[in-house]
Coordinates of C-alpha atoms in Angstrom, one line a residue:
X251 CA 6.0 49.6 39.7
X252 CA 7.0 51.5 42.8
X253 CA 9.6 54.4 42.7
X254 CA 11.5 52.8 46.1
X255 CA 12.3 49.4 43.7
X256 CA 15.6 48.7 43.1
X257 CA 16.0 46.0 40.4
X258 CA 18.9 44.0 41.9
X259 CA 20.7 43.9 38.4
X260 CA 21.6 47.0 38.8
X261 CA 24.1 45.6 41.4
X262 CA 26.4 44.3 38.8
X263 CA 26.8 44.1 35.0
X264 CA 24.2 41.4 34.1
X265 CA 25.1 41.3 30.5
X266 CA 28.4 39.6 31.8
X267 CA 28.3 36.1 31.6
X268 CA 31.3 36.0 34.2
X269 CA 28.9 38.3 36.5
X270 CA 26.0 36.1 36.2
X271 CA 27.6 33.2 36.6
X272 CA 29.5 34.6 39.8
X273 CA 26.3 35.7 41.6
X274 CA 24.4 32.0 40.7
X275 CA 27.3 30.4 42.5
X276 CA 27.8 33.2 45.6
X277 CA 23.5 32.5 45.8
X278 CA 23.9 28.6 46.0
X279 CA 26.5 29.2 48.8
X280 CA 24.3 31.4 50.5
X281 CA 21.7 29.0 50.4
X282 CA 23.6 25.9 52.0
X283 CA 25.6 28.1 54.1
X284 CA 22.8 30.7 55.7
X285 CA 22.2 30.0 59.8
X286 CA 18.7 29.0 58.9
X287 CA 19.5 26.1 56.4
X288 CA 18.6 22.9 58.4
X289 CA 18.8 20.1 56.3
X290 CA 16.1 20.3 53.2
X291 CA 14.3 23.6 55.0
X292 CA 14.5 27.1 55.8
X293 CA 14.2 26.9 59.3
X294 CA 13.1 30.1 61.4
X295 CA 11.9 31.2 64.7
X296 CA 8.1 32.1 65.4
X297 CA 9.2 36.1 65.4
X298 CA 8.5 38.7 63.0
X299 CA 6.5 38.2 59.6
X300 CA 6.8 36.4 56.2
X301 CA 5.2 37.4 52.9
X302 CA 4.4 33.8 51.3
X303 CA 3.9 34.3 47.6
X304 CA 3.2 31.5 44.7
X305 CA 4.6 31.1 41.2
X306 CA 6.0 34.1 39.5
X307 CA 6.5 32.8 36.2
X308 CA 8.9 35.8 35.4
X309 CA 6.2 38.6 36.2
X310 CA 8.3 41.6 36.5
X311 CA 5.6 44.1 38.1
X312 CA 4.1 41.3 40.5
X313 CA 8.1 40.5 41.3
X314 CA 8.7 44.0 42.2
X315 CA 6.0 44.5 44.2
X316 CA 6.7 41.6 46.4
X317 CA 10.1 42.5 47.4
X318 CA 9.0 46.1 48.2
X319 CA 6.0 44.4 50.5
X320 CA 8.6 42.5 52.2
X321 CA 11.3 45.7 52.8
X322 CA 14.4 43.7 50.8
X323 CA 17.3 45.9 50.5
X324 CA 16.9 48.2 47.7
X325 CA 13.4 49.6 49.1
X326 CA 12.4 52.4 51.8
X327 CA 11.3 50.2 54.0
X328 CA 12.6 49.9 57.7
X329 CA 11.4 46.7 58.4
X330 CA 12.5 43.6 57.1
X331 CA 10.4 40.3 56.9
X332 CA 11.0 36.5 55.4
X333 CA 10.0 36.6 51.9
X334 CA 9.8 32.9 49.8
X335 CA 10.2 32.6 46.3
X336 CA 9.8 30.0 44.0
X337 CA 8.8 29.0 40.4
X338 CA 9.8 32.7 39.2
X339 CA 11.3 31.0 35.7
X340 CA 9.9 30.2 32.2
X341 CA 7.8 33.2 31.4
X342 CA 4.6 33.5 29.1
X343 CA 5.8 37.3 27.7
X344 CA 8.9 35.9 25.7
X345 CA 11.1 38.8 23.8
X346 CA 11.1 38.1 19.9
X347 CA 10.0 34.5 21.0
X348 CA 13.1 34.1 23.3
X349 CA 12.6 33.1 26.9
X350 CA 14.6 35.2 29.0
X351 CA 13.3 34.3 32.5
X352 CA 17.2 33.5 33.7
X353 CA 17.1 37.2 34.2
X354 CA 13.8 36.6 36.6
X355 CA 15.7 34.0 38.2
X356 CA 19.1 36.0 38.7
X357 CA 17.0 38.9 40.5
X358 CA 15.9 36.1 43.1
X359 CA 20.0 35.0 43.6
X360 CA 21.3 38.4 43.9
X361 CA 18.7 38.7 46.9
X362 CA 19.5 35.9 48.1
X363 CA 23.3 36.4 48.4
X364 CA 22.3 40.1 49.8
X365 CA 19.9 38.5 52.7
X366 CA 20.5 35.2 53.2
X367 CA 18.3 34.5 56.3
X368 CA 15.3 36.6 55.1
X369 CA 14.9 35.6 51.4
X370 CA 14.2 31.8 50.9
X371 CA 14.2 30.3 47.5
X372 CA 12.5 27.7 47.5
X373 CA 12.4 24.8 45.0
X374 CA 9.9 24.0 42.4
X375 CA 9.4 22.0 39.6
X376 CA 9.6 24.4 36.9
X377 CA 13.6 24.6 38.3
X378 CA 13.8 21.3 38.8
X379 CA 13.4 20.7 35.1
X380 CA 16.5 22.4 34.2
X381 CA 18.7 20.0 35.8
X382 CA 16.9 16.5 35.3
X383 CA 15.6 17.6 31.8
X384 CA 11.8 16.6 32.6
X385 CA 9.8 17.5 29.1
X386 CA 7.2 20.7 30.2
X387 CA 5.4 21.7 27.6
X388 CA 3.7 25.1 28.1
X389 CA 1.5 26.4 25.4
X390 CA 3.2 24.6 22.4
X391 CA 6.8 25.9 24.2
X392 CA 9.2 23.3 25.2
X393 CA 9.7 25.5 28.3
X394 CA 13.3 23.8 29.5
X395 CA 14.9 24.0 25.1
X396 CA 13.4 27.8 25.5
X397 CA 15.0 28.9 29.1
X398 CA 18.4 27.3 27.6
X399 CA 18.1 28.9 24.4
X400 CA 17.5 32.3 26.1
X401 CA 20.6 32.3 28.2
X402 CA 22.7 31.3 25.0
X403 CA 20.9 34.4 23.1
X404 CA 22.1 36.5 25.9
X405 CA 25.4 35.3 26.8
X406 CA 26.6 33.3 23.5
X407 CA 29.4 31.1 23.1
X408 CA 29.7 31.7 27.3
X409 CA 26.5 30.3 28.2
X410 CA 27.7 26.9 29.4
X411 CA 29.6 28.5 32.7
X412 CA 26.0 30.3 33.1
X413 CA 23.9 27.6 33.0
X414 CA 26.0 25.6 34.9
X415 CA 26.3 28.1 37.4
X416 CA 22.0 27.9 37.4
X417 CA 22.2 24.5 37.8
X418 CA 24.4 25.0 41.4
X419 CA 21.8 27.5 42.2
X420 CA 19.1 25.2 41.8
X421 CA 20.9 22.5 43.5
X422 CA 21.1 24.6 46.6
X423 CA 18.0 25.3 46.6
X424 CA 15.9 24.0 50.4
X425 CA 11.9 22.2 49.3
X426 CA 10.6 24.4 52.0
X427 CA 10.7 27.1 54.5
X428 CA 9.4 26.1 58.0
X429 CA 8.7 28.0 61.3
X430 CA 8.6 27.1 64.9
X431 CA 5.2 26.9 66.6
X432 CA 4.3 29.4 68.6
X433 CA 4.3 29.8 72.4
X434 CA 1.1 27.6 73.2
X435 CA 0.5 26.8 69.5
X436 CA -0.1 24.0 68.0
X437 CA 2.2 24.2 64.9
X438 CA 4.0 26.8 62.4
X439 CA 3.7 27.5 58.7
X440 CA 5.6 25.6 56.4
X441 CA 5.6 27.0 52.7
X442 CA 6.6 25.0 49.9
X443 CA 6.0 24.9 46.1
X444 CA 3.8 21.7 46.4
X445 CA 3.7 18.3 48.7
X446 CA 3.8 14.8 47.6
X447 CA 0.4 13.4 45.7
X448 CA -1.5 10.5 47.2
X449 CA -0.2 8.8 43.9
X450 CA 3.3 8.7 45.1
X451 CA 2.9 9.2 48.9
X452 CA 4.2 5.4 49.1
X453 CA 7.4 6.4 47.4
X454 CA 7.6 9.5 49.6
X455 CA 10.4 9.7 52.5
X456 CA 8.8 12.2 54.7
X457 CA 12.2 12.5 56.7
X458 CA 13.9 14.4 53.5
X459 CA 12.9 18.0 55.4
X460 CA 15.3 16.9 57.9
X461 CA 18.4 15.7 56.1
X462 CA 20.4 17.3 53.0
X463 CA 18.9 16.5 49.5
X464 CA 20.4 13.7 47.8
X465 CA 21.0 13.6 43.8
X466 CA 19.1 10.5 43.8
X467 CA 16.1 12.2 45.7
X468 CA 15.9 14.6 42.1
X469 CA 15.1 11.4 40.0
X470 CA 11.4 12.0 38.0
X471 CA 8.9 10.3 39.5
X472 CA 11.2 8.4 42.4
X473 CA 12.8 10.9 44.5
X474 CA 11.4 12.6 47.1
X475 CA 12.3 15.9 46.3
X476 CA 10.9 15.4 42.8
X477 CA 7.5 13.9 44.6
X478 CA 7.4 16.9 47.4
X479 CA 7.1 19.4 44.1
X480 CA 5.1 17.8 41.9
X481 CA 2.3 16.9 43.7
X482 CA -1.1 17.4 43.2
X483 CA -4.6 16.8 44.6
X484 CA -3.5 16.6 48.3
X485 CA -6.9 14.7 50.0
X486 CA -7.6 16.6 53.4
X487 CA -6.3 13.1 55.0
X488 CA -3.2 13.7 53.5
X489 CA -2.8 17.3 54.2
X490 CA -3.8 16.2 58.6
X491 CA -1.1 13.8 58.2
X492 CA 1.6 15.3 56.8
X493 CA 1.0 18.0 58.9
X494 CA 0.9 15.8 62.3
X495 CA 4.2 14.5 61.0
X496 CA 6.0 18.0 60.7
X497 CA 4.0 19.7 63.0
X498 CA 2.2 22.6 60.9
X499 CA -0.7 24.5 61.4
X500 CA -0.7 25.9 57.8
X501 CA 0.6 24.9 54.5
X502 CA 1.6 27.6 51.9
X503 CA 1.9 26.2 48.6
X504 CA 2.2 27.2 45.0
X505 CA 2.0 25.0 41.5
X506 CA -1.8 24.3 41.2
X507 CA -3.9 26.8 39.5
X508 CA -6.4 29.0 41.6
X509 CA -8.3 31.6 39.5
X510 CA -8.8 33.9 42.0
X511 CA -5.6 34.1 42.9
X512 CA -5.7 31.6 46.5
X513 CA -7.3 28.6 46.9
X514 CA -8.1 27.0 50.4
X515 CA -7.4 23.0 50.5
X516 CA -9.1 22.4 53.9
X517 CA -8.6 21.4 56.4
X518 CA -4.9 23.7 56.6
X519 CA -3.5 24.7 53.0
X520 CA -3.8 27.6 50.8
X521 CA -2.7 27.6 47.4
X522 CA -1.0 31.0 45.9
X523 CA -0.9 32.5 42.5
X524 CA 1.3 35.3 42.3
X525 CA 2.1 35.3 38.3
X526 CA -1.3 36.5 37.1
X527 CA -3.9 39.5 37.0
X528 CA -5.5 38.3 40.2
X529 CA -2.3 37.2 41.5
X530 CA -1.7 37.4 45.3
X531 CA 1.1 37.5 48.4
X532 CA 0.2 36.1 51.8
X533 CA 1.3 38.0 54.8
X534 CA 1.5 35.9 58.1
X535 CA 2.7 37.3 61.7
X536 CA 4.5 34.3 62.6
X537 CA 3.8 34.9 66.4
X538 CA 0.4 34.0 65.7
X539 CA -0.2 32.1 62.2
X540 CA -3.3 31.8 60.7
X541 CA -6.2 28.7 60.1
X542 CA -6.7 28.4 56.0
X543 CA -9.8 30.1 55.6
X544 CA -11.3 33.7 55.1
X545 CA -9.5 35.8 57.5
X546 CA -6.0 35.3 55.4
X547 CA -4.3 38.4 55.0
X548 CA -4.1 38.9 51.6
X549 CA -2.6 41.1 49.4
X550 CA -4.0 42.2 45.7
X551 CA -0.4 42.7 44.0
X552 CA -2.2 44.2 40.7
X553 CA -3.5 46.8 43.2
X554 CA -0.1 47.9 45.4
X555 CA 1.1 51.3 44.5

């Protein structure tokens, strides 16, 4: 871990349950509230640079690394980029057998409420599960029982403000960050934990990016927000399609497994591991954003100093 890294906890007392629960609900209002909320997205201009990264699964070490790559307050760097987030909760290294990735996940909202136009949490389905109660079973762990269960082993008899306060947080939470095309380009980068399957592309209202999520759009299997995030084997018809509808040139997505770290879906997605050994970030100059293929600018974050 690199001596510039701040942990953000050290911004307040996260033992409190009245802290925590504070900073969930000032990050849920930063969310809905920043000048780049539009609708479901992030929306920013084609100016400056974004590190993408995929699911953190509560990876300490890879987490600190990609805040100090994207120059978030607490490091020494002088220039700031966009920096997404997403699926950062229910963590393989439990303590004792307790899963304390709500810690993981207040990190990301005390960015968030720091630099609301430059850190974009995006939603997944790992935090979708905590508020419509979906049954993911990781390894023998009921992962959603073993998140709860951690934030009542930290905060006790006070845990119910806490995880309600989570819940907000993850209500706030945009299904994707999206840029403008560039001067003469022919689309912009949207990053997003996953798009909608070609199982449930039928069931799929592709004008959600453009509106403000509905409760109904959370409901397993039905909603669209629940469909965007847990989709899976995108055909490359799909992947042209959605992308002529939202005009992208690249997809950034997360929630399928690559082994080397990044995966390219052609013909215009990349799938990102950040969580494990091989894990990666993606950094994109969003003046001139890249095809998916070789030339990505990748970054090893087992091997940042």
């Amino acid at each position: 871990m690199t001596d510039s890294w701040t942990d953000p906890l050290t911004d307040f007392d996260a033992r409190s349950p009245i802290e925590a629960a504070r900073v969930f609900h000032e990050a849920a209002e930063a969310n809905l509230n920043a000048a780049c909320r539009r609708g479901a997205v992030d929306h920013i201009s084609a100016q400056g640079t974004l590190l993408a990264t995929g699911d953190l699964h509560d990876n300490p070490i890879h987490f600190a690394r990609v805040v100090q790559l994207a120059g978030l307050p607490g490091t020494d760097s002088k220039r700031p980029h966009h920096v997404t987030l997403h699926e950062v909760i229910h963590s393989e290294r439990l303590v004792g057998g307790v899963d304390l990735s709500h810690r993981a996940l207040l990190r990301v909202a005390a960015l968030k409420r720091k630099d609301p136009e430059e850190v974009h949490t995006l939603l997944a389905n790992h935090e979708l599960s905590q508020i419509v109660g979906a049954g993911i079973v990781k390894d023998g762990v009921r992962v959603v029982d073993a998140f709860n269960e951690g934030v009542e082993y930290a905060y006790g008899g006070e845990a119910g403000p806490v995880l309600e306060a989570i819940a907000a947080f993850i209500r706030s939470m945009p299904l994707a960050l999206r840029s403008d095309a560039p001067e003469g380009g022919a689309g912009g980068v949207l990053c997003a934990h996953s798009l909608p399957g070609p199982d449930l592309i039928d069931r799929f209202d592709p004008d959600i990016l453009d509106r403000d999520i509905e409760e109904s759009d959370y409901e397993p299997r039905k909603g669209s927000a629940h469909i965007m995030v847990w989709g899976r084997r995108h055909s490359p018809e799909l992947l042209q399609q959605l992308a002529e509808r939202w005009g992208v040139k690249l997809f950034v997505l997360g929630h399928e497994h690559a082994p080397n770290g990044w995966e390219v879906r052609p013909p215009n997605a990349v799938i990102l591991n950040s969580d494990q050994e091989t894990g990666v970030a993606l950094k994109i100059d969003l003046a001139d954003p890249p095809d998916a293929g070789p030339e990505l600018n990748l970054v090893q974050l087992a091997s940042v100093d």
